[in-house]
Amino acid sequence: MKSPPTFKPTRLELELLSALWKIGSGSIREIQESLPEDRRPEYTTVQTIIYRLEEKGAVRRAKKIGNAHIFEPLVNRQSTFATLIDDFIGTLGGSHEPLVAHLVESGKISSAELKQMEKLLKERRAK
Amino acid sequence: MKSPPTFKPTRLELELLSALWKIGSGSIREIQESLPEDRRPEYTTVQTIIYRLEEKGAVRRAKKIGNAHIFEPLVNRQSTFATLIDDFIGTLGGSHEPLVAHLVESGKISSAELKQMEKLLKERRAK
DNA sequence: TAGAAAAAACTACAAATGTAGTAGAAGGCA
DNA sequence: TGCCTTCTACTACATTTGTAGTTTTTTCTA
């Protein structure tokens, strides 16, 4: 399967991808064991999801060690997050306003953070 | 069905809820016809989703006009969005940082908007 | 080299979601 | 009052997703 320009993983797919991004690459077993104990699916569940990610072109078998395949991600976190976020904004109606509003409203963003963002924005504009 | 304290609609459910929030209340037909032409499902599809929303306690039959039921939302946009956003941040790993970063990075937030947010934040803090 | 251990490969399956068809009841108009 | 229209109420069904069991193959290790 070809890897799509953008990839929108499901919840569980994202969890496994996140694990892979963290460890770089690994076997099914290693991926499974790198997951937080509190939500660590069975070995075969992880296997199924990794296979599906492979089907979808989001990971691939990089090599084989012993009898175990070592998987590595083919999509990177940045772009995957970007896809998810843009899609999400789409479901919220296409405007980021409610999102930003909620972040501010719920106190999830501090004033300092806003200032930081502003600075970042200015820098970006400058170049 | 009891309405839950928070409600996390699916994509289509959210579209129909959004339609309802806009028109206030309406029959299946009215809801369907208020949807943007480009993604307007069949009458019975709308009906099915509204019934499911009813099951889930997100809408209810307010009254009957002729032989048609008039539905009204039981959840409001604010809290529904809040639920969706918090859930989404959860899937992104629990931190809003990547989200905010992307918004700024992708130029989705303007400087003016940031200033606006800052003001909003200060006001909120003031009271 | 034979059996145990580990992984791969395959199969299964229920719930949720999107999508819509069909049958039958209710209302309005000629 | 008897159709025609419009709804309602039900049923159907493929796909996606989460979840995991079973069978087969590979590899070590005694």
PDB file of C-alpha atoms (C1' of nucleotides) in Angstrom:
ATOM      1  CA  MET A   1       0.000   0.000   0.000  1.00  0.00           C
ATOM      2  CA  LYS A   2       1.225   3.456  -0.855  1.00  0.00           C
ATOM      3  CA  SER A   3       1.659   5.886   1.955  1.00  0.00           C
ATOM      4  CA  PRO A   4      -0.825   8.709   1.576  1.00  0.00           C
ATOM      5  CA  PRO A   5       0.310  12.330   1.587  1.00  0.00           C
ATOM      6  CA  THR A   6      -1.571  12.727   4.816  1.00  0.00           C
ATOM      7  CA  PHE A   7      -2.505  10.104   7.299  1.00  0.00           C
ATOM      8  CA  LYS A   8      -5.309  10.320   9.810  1.00  0.00           C
ATOM      9  CA  PRO A   9      -4.880   7.533  12.362  1.00  0.00           C
ATOM     10  CA  THR A  10      -7.621   6.277  14.637  1.00  0.00           C
ATOM     11  CA  ARG A  11      -7.241   6.562  18.369  1.00  0.00           C
ATOM     12  CA  LEU A  12      -5.465   3.258  18.840  1.00  0.00           C
ATOM     13  CA  GLU A  13      -3.403   3.667  15.712  1.00  0.00           C
ATOM     14  CA  LEU A  14      -2.194   6.980  17.034  1.00  0.00           C
ATOM     15  CA  GLU A  15      -1.237   5.443  20.341  1.00  0.00           C
ATOM     16  CA  LEU A  16       0.879   2.833  18.623  1.00  0.00           C
ATOM     17  CA  LEU A  17       2.376   5.364  16.259  1.00  0.00           C
ATOM     18  CA  SER A  18       3.228   7.536  19.224  1.00  0.00           C
ATOM     19  CA  ALA A  19       4.962   4.600  20.823  1.00  0.00           C
ATOM     20  CA  LEU A  20       6.923   4.046  17.640  1.00  0.00           C
ATOM     21  CA  TRP A  21       7.857   7.687  17.356  1.00  0.00           C
ATOM     22  CA  LYS A  22       9.193   7.468  20.858  1.00  0.00           C
ATOM     23  CA  ILE A  23      11.279   4.351  20.461  1.00  0.00           C
ATOM     24  CA  GLY A  24      12.160   4.954  16.843  1.00  0.00           C
ATOM     25  CA  SER A  25      11.487   1.396  15.733  1.00  0.00           C
ATOM     26  CA  GLY A  26      10.792  -1.937  17.302  1.00  0.00           C
ATOM     27  CA  SER A  27       9.150  -5.328  17.206  1.00  0.00           C
ATOM     28  CA  ILE A  28       5.516  -5.910  18.036  1.00  0.00           C
ATOM     29  CA  ARG A  29       6.603  -7.021  21.466  1.00  0.00           C
ATOM     30  CA  GLU A  30       8.717  -3.955  22.017  1.00  0.00           C
ATOM     31  CA  ILE A  31       5.948  -1.674  20.862  1.00  0.00           C
ATOM     32  CA  GLN A  32       3.468  -3.380  23.129  1.00  0.00           C
ATOM     33  CA  GLU A  33       5.726  -3.205  26.135  1.00  0.00           C
ATOM     34  CA  SER A  34       6.528   0.435  25.583  1.00  0.00           C
ATOM     35  CA  LEU A  35       2.902   1.345  26.086  1.00  0.00           C
ATOM     36  CA  PRO A  36       1.729   2.724  29.422  1.00  0.00           C
ATOM     37  CA  GLU A  37       0.666  -0.246  31.559  1.00  0.00           C
ATOM     38  CA  ASP A  38      -2.778   1.180  32.150  1.00  0.00           C
ATOM     39  CA  ARG A  39      -3.788   0.907  28.545  1.00  0.00           C
ATOM     40  CA  ARG A  40      -1.698  -1.789  27.035  1.00  0.00           C
ATOM     41  CA  PRO A  41      -3.649  -4.087  24.725  1.00  0.00           C
ATOM     42  CA  GLU A  42      -2.852  -7.748  24.215  1.00  0.00           C
ATOM     43  CA  TYR A  43       0.070  -8.667  22.032  1.00  0.00           C
ATOM     44  CA  THR A  44      -2.149  -9.751  19.160  1.00  0.00           C
ATOM     45  CA  THR A  45      -4.160  -6.580  19.346  1.00  0.00           C
ATOM     46  CA  VAL A  46      -1.026  -4.559  18.893  1.00  0.00           C
ATOM     47  CA  GLN A  47      -0.065  -6.888  16.092  1.00  0.00           C
ATOM     48  CA  THR A  48      -3.370  -6.378  14.322  1.00  0.00           C
ATOM     49  CA  ILE A  49      -3.119  -2.616  14.520  1.00  0.00           C
ATOM     50  CA  ILE A  50       0.464  -2.579  13.335  1.00  0.00           C
ATOM     51  CA  TYR A  51      -0.524  -4.773  10.401  1.00  0.00           C
ATOM     52  CA  ARG A  52      -3.278  -2.335   9.577  1.00  0.00           C
ATOM     53  CA  LEU A  53      -0.882   0.568   9.795  1.00  0.00           C
ATOM     54  CA  GLU A  54       1.333  -1.339   7.415  1.00  0.00           C
ATOM     55  CA  GLU A  55      -1.576  -1.845   5.031  1.00  0.00           C
ATOM     56  CA  LYS A  56      -2.234   1.860   5.177  1.00  0.00           C
ATOM     57  CA  GLY A  57       1.375   2.667   4.485  1.00  0.00           C
ATOM     58  CA  ALA A  58       2.049   4.309   7.816  1.00  0.00           C
ATOM     59  CA  VAL A  59       4.711   1.854   8.994  1.00  0.00           C
ATOM     60  CA  ARG A  60       6.888  -0.762   7.360  1.00  0.00           C
ATOM     61  CA  ARG A  61       9.043  -3.710   8.228  1.00  0.00           C
ATOM     62  CA  ALA A  62      12.527  -2.286   8.349  1.00  0.00           C
ATOM     63  CA  LYS A  63      14.402  -5.509   9.037  1.00  0.00           C
ATOM     64  CA  LYS A  64      14.259  -8.791  10.816  1.00  0.00           C
ATOM     65  CA  ILE A  65      16.002  -9.723  14.011  1.00  0.00           C
ATOM     66  CA  GLY A  66      15.783 -13.365  14.961  1.00  0.00           C
ATOM     67  CA  ASN A  67      12.306 -14.288  13.968  1.00  0.00           C
ATOM     68  CA  ALA A  68      10.886 -10.881  14.765  1.00  0.00           C
ATOM     69  CA  HIS A  69      10.100  -8.121  12.335  1.00  0.00           C
ATOM     70  CA  ILE A  70      11.237  -4.660  13.284  1.00  0.00           C
ATOM     71  CA  PHE A  71       8.750  -1.979  12.357  1.00  0.00           C
ATOM     72  CA  GLU A  72       9.438   1.664  11.746  1.00  0.00           C
ATOM     73  CA  PRO A  73       7.110   4.588  11.107  1.00  0.00           C
ATOM     74  CA  LEU A  74       6.735   6.024   7.625  1.00  0.00           C
ATOM     75  CA  VAL A  75       4.755   9.033   8.713  1.00  0.00           C
ATOM     76  CA  ASN A  76       6.088  11.605  11.071  1.00  0.00           C
ATOM     77  CA  ARG A  77       4.476  13.084  14.100  1.00  0.00           C
ATOM     78  CA  GLN A  78       4.438  16.633  12.863  1.00  0.00           C
ATOM     79  CA  SER A  79       2.492  15.985   9.707  1.00  0.00           C
ATOM     80  CA  THR A  80       0.230  13.446  11.324  1.00  0.00           C
ATOM     81  CA  PHE A  81      -0.698  15.895  14.049  1.00  0.00           C
ATOM     82  CA  ALA A  82      -1.210  18.571  11.431  1.00  0.00           C
ATOM     83  CA  THR A  83      -3.597  16.308   9.554  1.00  0.00           C
ATOM     84  CA  LEU A  84      -5.501  15.442  12.701  1.00  0.00           C
ATOM     85  CA  ILE A  85      -5.760  19.029  13.797  1.00  0.00           C
ATOM     86  CA  ASP A  86      -6.885  20.342  10.441  1.00  0.00           C
ATOM     87  CA  ASP A  87      -9.429  17.572  10.200  1.00  0.00           C
ATOM     88  CA  PHE A  88     -10.650  18.344  13.679  1.00  0.00           C
ATOM     89  CA  ILE A  89     -11.039  22.014  12.928  1.00  0.00           C
ATOM     90  CA  GLY A  90     -12.991  20.892   9.903  1.00  0.00           C
ATOM     91  CA  THR A  91     -15.438  18.960  12.056  1.00  0.00           C
ATOM     92  CA  LEU A  92     -15.835  21.989  14.295  1.00  0.00           C
ATOM     93  CA  GLY A  93     -17.125  23.858  11.309  1.00  0.00           C
ATOM     94  CA  GLY A  94     -13.902  24.956   9.714  1.00  0.00           C
ATOM     95  CA  SER A  95     -13.107  27.837  11.962  1.00  0.00           C
ATOM     96  CA  HIS A  96     -10.446  27.612  14.604  1.00  0.00           C
ATOM     97  CA  GLU A  97     -12.143  30.315  16.628  1.00  0.00           C
ATOM     98  CA  PRO A  98     -14.200  28.048  18.893  1.00  0.00           C
ATOM     99  CA  LEU A  99     -11.102  26.016  19.514  1.00  0.00           C
ATOM    100  CA  VAL A 100      -8.952  28.937  20.508  1.00  0.00           C
ATOM    101  CA  ALA A 101     -11.780  30.411  22.493  1.00  0.00           C
ATOM    102  CA  HIS A 102     -12.167  27.227  24.471  1.00  0.00           C
ATOM    103  CA  LEU A 103      -8.467  26.974  25.148  1.00  0.00           C
ATOM    104  CA  VAL A 104      -8.461  30.476  26.536  1.00  0.00           C
ATOM    105  CA  GLU A 105     -11.789  30.138  28.324  1.00  0.00           C
ATOM    106  CA  SER A 106     -10.881  26.946  30.064  1.00  0.00           C
ATOM    107  CA  GLY A 107      -7.668  28.472  31.224  1.00  0.00           C
ATOM    108  CA  LYS A 108      -5.666  25.974  29.246  1.00  0.00           C
ATOM    109  CA  ILE A 109      -3.540  28.716  27.832  1.00  0.00           C
ATOM    110  CA  SER A 110      -1.744  31.109  30.069  1.00  0.00           C
ATOM    111  CA  SER A 111      -1.036  34.707  29.385  1.00  0.00           C
ATOM    112  CA  ALA A 112       2.655  33.945  29.226  1.00  0.00           C
ATOM    113  CA  GLU A 113       1.976  31.321  26.635  1.00  0.00           C
ATOM    114  CA  LEU A 114       0.028  33.774  24.551  1.00  0.00           C
ATOM    115  CA  LYS A 115       2.906  36.205  24.679  1.00  0.00           C
ATOM    116  CA  GLN A 116       5.212  33.429  23.645  1.00  0.00           C
ATOM    117  CA  MET A 117       2.956  32.614  20.743  1.00  0.00           C
ATOM    118  CA  GLU A 118       2.863  36.205  19.711  1.00  0.00           C
ATOM    119  CA  LYS A 119       6.618  36.392  19.703  1.00  0.00           C
ATOM    120  CA  LEU A 120       6.813  33.223  17.693  1.00  0.00           C
ATOM    121  CA  LEU A 121       4.359  34.638  15.249  1.00  0.00           C
ATOM    122  CA  LYS A 122       6.273  37.863  14.818  1.00  0.00           C
ATOM    123  CA  GLU A 123       9.465  35.976  14.204  1.00  0.00           C
ATOM    124  CA  ARG A 124       7.820  33.850  11.645  1.00  0.00           C
ATOM    125  CA  ARG A 125       6.421  36.866   9.889  1.00  0.00           C
ATOM    126  CA  ALA A 126       9.755  38.609   9.969  1.00  0.00           C
ATOM    127  CA  LYS A 127      11.523  35.996   7.902  1.00  0.00           C
TER     128      LYS A 127
ATOM    129  CA  MET B   1     -32.244   7.716  27.645  1.00  0.00           C
ATOM    130  CA  LYS B   2     -30.722  10.124  30.117  1.00  0.00           C
ATOM    131  CA  SER B   3     -28.676  12.929  28.709  1.00  0.00           C
ATOM    132  CA  PRO B   4     -25.080  12.523  29.767  1.00  0.00           C
ATOM    133  CA  PRO B   5     -23.217  15.329  31.490  1.00  0.00           C
ATOM    134  CA  THR B   6     -21.018  15.511  28.417  1.00  0.00           C
ATOM    135  CA  PHE B   7     -21.808  14.420  24.938  1.00  0.00           C
ATOM    136  CA  LYS B   8     -19.305  13.536  22.261  1.00  0.00           C
ATOM    137  CA  PRO B   9     -21.099  13.358  18.918  1.00  0.00           C
ATOM    138  CA  THR B  10     -19.742  11.619  15.869  1.00  0.00           C
ATOM    139  CA  ARG B  11     -19.024  13.594  12.724  1.00  0.00           C
ATOM    140  CA  LEU B  12     -22.499  13.262  11.278  1.00  0.00           C
ATOM    141  CA  GLU B  13     -24.195  13.694  14.605  1.00  0.00           C
ATOM    142  CA  LEU B  14     -22.321  16.938  15.040  1.00  0.00           C
ATOM    143  CA  GLU B  15     -23.403  18.163  11.644  1.00  0.00           C
ATOM    144  CA  LEU B  16     -27.025  17.567  12.492  1.00  0.00           C
ATOM    145  CA  LEU B  17     -26.674  19.074  15.928  1.00  0.00           C
ATOM    146  CA  SER B  18     -25.060  22.108  14.353  1.00  0.00           C
ATOM    147  CA  ALA B  19     -28.012  22.413  12.030  1.00  0.00           C
ATOM    148  CA  LEU B  20     -30.343  22.234  15.004  1.00  0.00           C
ATOM    149  CA  TRP B  21     -28.376  24.796  16.944  1.00  0.00           C
ATOM    150  CA  LYS B  22     -28.711  27.100  14.004  1.00  0.00           C
ATOM    151  CA  ILE B  23     -32.428  26.735  13.437  1.00  0.00           C
ATOM    152  CA  GLY B  24     -33.309  26.238  17.079  1.00  0.00           C
ATOM    153  CA  SER B  25     -35.659  23.351  16.472  1.00  0.00           C
ATOM    154  CA  GLY B  26     -37.302  21.650  13.549  1.00  0.00           C
ATOM    155  CA  SER B  27     -38.694  18.562  11.904  1.00  0.00           C
ATOM    156  CA  ILE B  28     -36.548  15.936  10.255  1.00  0.00           C
ATOM    157  CA  ARG B  29     -37.369  17.538   6.924  1.00  0.00           C
ATOM    158  CA  GLU B  30     -36.420  20.983   8.131  1.00  0.00           C
ATOM    159  CA  ILE B  31     -33.190  19.748   9.581  1.00  0.00           C
ATOM    160  CA  GLN B  32     -32.323  17.954   6.381  1.00  0.00           C
ATOM    161  CA  GLU B  33     -33.078  20.931   4.212  1.00  0.00           C
ATOM    162  CA  SER B  34     -31.092  23.284   6.377  1.00  0.00           C
ATOM    163  CA  LEU B  35     -27.936  21.322   5.620  1.00  0.00           C
ATOM    164  CA  PRO B  36     -25.494  22.605   3.004  1.00  0.00           C
ATOM    165  CA  GLU B  37     -26.521  21.093  -0.331  1.00  0.00           C
ATOM    166  CA  ASP B  38     -23.114  19.593  -0.918  1.00  0.00           C
ATOM    167  CA  ARG B  39     -23.381  17.240   1.995  1.00  0.00           C
ATOM    168  CA  ARG B  40     -27.000  16.646   2.593  1.00  0.00           C
ATOM    169  CA  PRO B  41     -27.836  13.010   3.319  1.00  0.00           C
ATOM    170  CA  GLU B  42     -31.106  11.375   2.395  1.00  0.00           C
ATOM    171  CA  TYR B  43     -34.127  12.114   4.509  1.00  0.00           C
ATOM    172  CA  THR B  44     -34.051   8.710   6.191  1.00  0.00           C
ATOM    173  CA  THR B  45     -30.383   9.050   6.965  1.00  0.00           C
ATOM    174  CA  VAL B  46     -31.069  12.267   8.810  1.00  0.00           C
ATOM    175  CA  GLN B  47     -33.942  10.537  10.491  1.00  0.00           C
ATOM    176  CA  THR B  48     -31.766   7.668  11.664  1.00  0.00           C
ATOM    177  CA  ILE B  49     -29.162   9.988  13.102  1.00  0.00           C
ATOM    178  CA  ILE B  50     -31.733  12.135  14.846  1.00  0.00           C
ATOM    179  CA  TYR B  51     -33.257   9.004  16.351  1.00  0.00           C
ATOM    180  CA  ARG B  52     -29.834   7.984  17.583  1.00  0.00           C
ATOM    181  CA  LEU B  53     -29.281  11.422  19.041  1.00  0.00           C
ATOM    182  CA  GLU B  54     -32.598  11.009  20.785  1.00  0.00           C
ATOM    183  CA  GLU B  55     -31.526   7.620  22.149  1.00  0.00           C
ATOM    184  CA  LYS B  56     -28.386   9.229  23.451  1.00  0.00           C
ATOM    185  CA  GLY B  57     -30.302  12.027  25.074  1.00  0.00           C
ATOM    186  CA  ALA B  58     -28.902  14.791  22.920  1.00  0.00           C
ATOM    187  CA  VAL B  59     -32.187  15.869  21.366  1.00  0.00           C
ATOM    188  CA  ARG B  60     -35.858  15.359  22.128  1.00  0.00           C
ATOM    189  CA  ARG B  61     -39.259  15.673  20.544  1.00  0.00           C
ATOM    190  CA  ALA B  62     -40.503  19.038  21.674  1.00  0.00           C
ATOM    191  CA  LYS B  63     -43.919  18.920  20.078  1.00  0.00           C
ATOM    192  CA  LYS B  64     -45.862  17.710  17.098  1.00  0.00           C
ATOM    193  CA  ILE B  65     -47.042  19.804  14.193  1.00  0.00           C
ATOM    194  CA  GLY B  66     -49.337  18.029  11.808  1.00  0.00           C
ATOM    195  CA  ASN B  67     -47.910  14.566  11.667  1.00  0.00           C
ATOM    196  CA  ALA B  68     -44.369  15.740  12.108  1.00  0.00           C
ATOM    197  CA  HIS B  69     -42.322  15.719  15.259  1.00  0.00           C
ATOM    198  CA  ILE B  70     -40.357  18.831  16.068  1.00  0.00           C
ATOM    199  CA  PHE B  71     -36.975  18.106  17.547  1.00  0.00           C
ATOM    200  CA  GLU B  72     -34.908  20.350  19.730  1.00  0.00           C
ATOM    201  CA  PRO B  73     -31.385  19.977  21.082  1.00  0.00           C
ATOM    202  CA  LEU B  74     -30.788  19.053  24.697  1.00  0.00           C
ATOM    203  CA  VAL B  75     -27.086  19.710  24.615  1.00  0.00           C
ATOM    204  CA  ASN B  76     -25.639  23.060  23.827  1.00  0.00           C
ATOM    205  CA  ARG B  77     -22.900  23.935  21.448  1.00  0.00           C
ATOM    206  CA  GLN B  78     -20.556  25.349  24.015  1.00  0.00           C
ATOM    207  CA  SER B  79     -20.354  22.280  26.181  1.00  0.00           C
ATOM    208  CA  THR B  80     -20.389  19.894  23.264  1.00  0.00           C
ATOM    209  CA  PHE B  81     -17.466  21.692  21.686  1.00  0.00           C
ATOM    210  CA  ALA B  82     -15.710  21.717  25.018  1.00  0.00           C
ATOM    211  CA  THR B  83     -16.129  17.962  25.289  1.00  0.00           C
ATOM    212  CA  LEU B  84     -14.877  17.395  21.776  1.00  0.00           C
ATOM    213  CA  ILE B  85     -11.906  19.641  22.235  1.00  0.00           C
ATOM    214  CA  ASP B  86     -10.868  18.157  25.538  1.00  0.00           C
ATOM    215  CA  ASP B  87     -11.223  14.690  24.123  1.00  0.00           C
ATOM    216  CA  PHE B  88      -9.191  15.668  21.119  1.00  0.00           C
ATOM    217  CA  ILE B  89      -6.415  17.114  23.222  1.00  0.00           C
ATOM    218  CA  GLY B  90      -6.513  13.826  25.054  1.00  0.00           C
ATOM    219  CA  THR B  91      -5.879  11.867  21.881  1.00  0.00           C
ATOM    220  CA  LEU B  92      -2.998  14.187  21.078  1.00  0.00           C
ATOM    221  CA  GLY B  93      -1.354  13.057  24.255  1.00  0.00           C
ATOM    222  CA  GLY B  94      -3.021  15.328  26.740  1.00  0.00           C
ATOM    223  CA  SER B  95      -1.062  18.462  26.103  1.00  0.00           C
ATOM    224  CA  HIS B  96      -2.475  21.382  24.191  1.00  0.00           C
ATOM    225  CA  GLU B  97       0.987  22.480  23.175  1.00  0.00           C
ATOM    226  CA  PRO B  98       1.160  20.664  19.810  1.00  0.00           C
ATOM    227  CA  LEU B  99      -2.241  22.032  19.016  1.00  0.00           C
ATOM    228  CA  VAL B 100      -1.392  25.615  19.760  1.00  0.00           C
ATOM    229  CA  ALA B 101       1.950  25.231  18.058  1.00  0.00           C
ATOM    230  CA  HIS B 102       0.304  24.008  14.906  1.00  0.00           C
ATOM    231  CA  LEU B 103      -2.228  26.805  14.901  1.00  0.00           C
ATOM    232  CA  VAL B 104       0.515  29.366  15.118  1.00  0.00           C
ATOM    233  CA  GLU B 105       2.873  27.526  12.779  1.00  0.00           C
ATOM    234  CA  SER B 106       0.322  27.090  10.068  1.00  0.00           C
ATOM    235  CA  GLY B 107      -0.549  30.747  10.250  1.00  0.00           C
ATOM    236  CA  LYS B 108      -4.069  29.939  11.294  1.00  0.00           C
ATOM    237  CA  ILE B 109      -3.917  32.458  14.058  1.00  0.00           C
ATOM    238  CA  SER B 110      -3.191  36.043  13.300  1.00  0.00           C
ATOM    239  CA  SER B 111      -1.367  38.447  15.477  1.00  0.00           C
ATOM    240  CA  ALA B 112      -4.500  40.471  15.945  1.00  0.00           C
ATOM    241  CA  GLU B 113      -6.268  37.378  17.109  1.00  0.00           C
ATOM    242  CA  LEU B 114      -3.589  36.676  19.634  1.00  0.00           C
ATOM    243  CA  LYS B 115      -3.929  40.165  20.989  1.00  0.00           C
ATOM    244  CA  GLN B 116      -7.647  39.656  21.191  1.00  0.00           C
ATOM    245  CA  MET B 117      -7.106  36.453  23.086  1.00  0.00           C
ATOM    246  CA  GLU B 118      -4.785  38.146  25.453  1.00  0.00           C
ATOM    247  CA  LYS B 119      -7.318  40.810  26.170  1.00  0.00           C
ATOM    248  CA  LEU B 120      -9.966  38.200  26.713  1.00  0.00           C
ATOM    249  CA  LEU B 121      -7.694  36.412  29.083  1.00  0.00           C
ATOM    250  CA  LYS B 122      -6.963  39.518  31.094  1.00  0.00           C
ATOM    251  CA  GLU B 123     -10.634  40.318  31.402  1.00  0.00           C
ATOM    252  CA  ARG B 124     -11.344  36.834  32.560  1.00  0.00           C
ATOM    253  CA  ARG B 125      -8.643  37.066  35.127  1.00  0.00           C
ATOM    254  CA  ALA B 126      -9.865  40.470  36.294  1.00  0.00           C
ATOM    255  CA  LYS B 127     -13.258  39.261  37.371  1.00  0.00           C
TER     256      LYS B 127
ATOM    257  C1'  DT C   1      17.709 -33.013  16.836  1.00  0.00           C
ATOM    258  C1'  DA C   2      13.519 -32.726  19.336  1.00  0.00           C
ATOM    259  C1'  DG C   3      10.762 -30.039  22.098  1.00  0.00           C
ATOM    260  C1'  DA C   4       9.831 -25.478  24.122  1.00  0.00           C
ATOM    261  C1'  DA C   5       9.327 -20.650  23.419  1.00  0.00           C
ATOM    262  C1'  DA C   6       8.273 -16.838  20.664  1.00  0.00           C
ATOM    263  C1'  DA C   7       6.597 -14.657  16.836  1.00  0.00           C
ATOM    264  C1'  DA C   8       3.992 -14.593  12.541  1.00  0.00           C
ATOM    265  C1'  DA C   9      -0.016 -15.208  10.086  1.00  0.00           C
ATOM    266  C1'  DC C  10      -4.678 -15.805   9.962  1.00  0.00           C
ATOM    267  C1'  DT C  11      -9.413 -15.735  11.601  1.00  0.00           C
ATOM    268  C1'  DA C  12     -13.194 -13.947  14.371  1.00  0.00           C
ATOM    269  C1'  DC C  13     -16.385 -10.945  16.099  1.00  0.00           C
ATOM    270  C1'  DA C  14     -19.148  -7.249  18.406  1.00  0.00           C
ATOM    271  C1'  DA C  15     -20.082  -2.338  18.455  1.00  0.00           C
ATOM    272  C1'  DA C  16     -20.284   1.975  16.196  1.00  0.00           C
ATOM    273  C1'  DT C  17     -21.058   4.627  12.154  1.00  0.00           C
ATOM    274  C1'  DG C  18     -22.712   6.139   7.781  1.00  0.00           C
ATOM    275  C1'  DT C  19     -26.103   5.263   4.633  1.00  0.00           C
ATOM    276  C1'  DA C  20     -30.603   4.264   3.033  1.00  0.00           C
ATOM    277  C1'  DG C  21     -34.733   1.268   1.756  1.00  0.00           C
ATOM    278  C1'  DT C  22     -39.609  -0.265   2.920  1.00  0.00           C
ATOM    279  C1'  DA C  23     -44.015  -0.666   5.119  1.00  0.00           C
ATOM    280  C1'  DG C  24     -47.574   1.417   7.244  1.00  0.00           C
ATOM    281  C1'  DA C  25     -49.994   5.361   9.604  1.00  0.00           C
ATOM    282  C1'  DA C  26     -51.806  10.195   9.480  1.00  0.00           C
ATOM    283  C1'  DG C  27     -53.292  14.344   7.496  1.00  0.00           C
ATOM    284  C1'  DG C  28     -54.895  17.349   4.061  1.00  0.00           C
ATOM    285  C1'  DC C  29     -57.288  18.314  -0.224  1.00  0.00           C
ATOM    286  C1'  DA C  30     -60.427  17.404  -4.147  1.00  0.00           C
TER     287       DA C  30
ATOM    288  C1'  DT D   1     -64.503  10.138   2.154  1.00  0.00           C
ATOM    289  C1'  DG D   2     -61.015   8.365  -0.423  1.00  0.00           C
ATOM    290  C1'  DC D   3     -56.628   9.138  -2.537  1.00  0.00           C
ATOM    291  C1'  DC D   4     -51.980  11.338  -2.549  1.00  0.00           C
ATOM    292  C1'  DT D   5     -48.370  13.090   0.066  1.00  0.00           C
ATOM    293  C1'  DT D   6     -45.573  13.087   3.931  1.00  0.00           C
ATOM    294  C1'  DC D   7     -44.030  11.215   8.048  1.00  0.00           C
ATOM    295  C1'  DT D   8     -42.969   7.752  11.211  1.00  0.00           C
ATOM    296  C1'  DA D   9     -41.225   3.449  12.563  1.00  0.00           C
ATOM    297  C1'  DC D  10     -38.463  -0.390  11.306  1.00  0.00           C
ATOM    298  C1'  DT D  11     -35.128  -2.978   9.082  1.00  0.00           C
ATOM    299  C1'  DA D  12     -30.826  -3.631   6.545  1.00  0.00           C
ATOM    300  C1'  DC D  13     -26.185  -3.624   5.588  1.00  0.00           C
ATOM    301  C1'  DA D  14     -21.217  -2.558   4.504  1.00  0.00           C
ATOM    302  C1'  DT D  15     -17.150  -0.566   6.717  1.00  0.00           C
ATOM    303  C1'  DT D  16     -14.248   0.703  10.320  1.00  0.00           C
ATOM    304  C1'  DT D  17     -12.433   0.000  14.752  1.00  0.00           C
ATOM    305  C1'  DG D  18     -11.130  -2.220  18.932  1.00  0.00           C
ATOM    306  C1'  DT D  19     -10.134  -6.470  20.677  1.00  0.00           C
ATOM    307  C1'  DA D  20      -8.267 -10.953  20.854  1.00  0.00           C
ATOM    308  C1'  DG D  21      -8.129 -16.144  19.941  1.00  0.00           C
ATOM    309  C1'  DT D  22      -5.977 -20.089  17.118  1.00  0.00           C
ATOM    310  C1'  DT D  23      -2.838 -22.172  14.056  1.00  0.00           C
ATOM    311  C1'  DT D  24       1.507 -22.372  11.905  1.00  0.00           C
ATOM    312  C1'  DT D  25       6.253 -21.301  11.443  1.00  0.00           C
ATOM    313  C1'  DT D  26      10.788 -20.145  13.252  1.00  0.00           C
ATOM    314  C1'  DT D  27      14.332 -20.270  16.370  1.00  0.00           C
ATOM    315  C1'  DC D  28      16.791 -21.322  20.122  1.00  0.00           C
ATOM    316  C1'  DT D  29      18.435 -24.530  23.615  1.00  0.00           C
ATOM    317  C1'  DA D  30      19.038 -28.800  26.186  1.00  0.00           C
TER     318       DA D  30
END
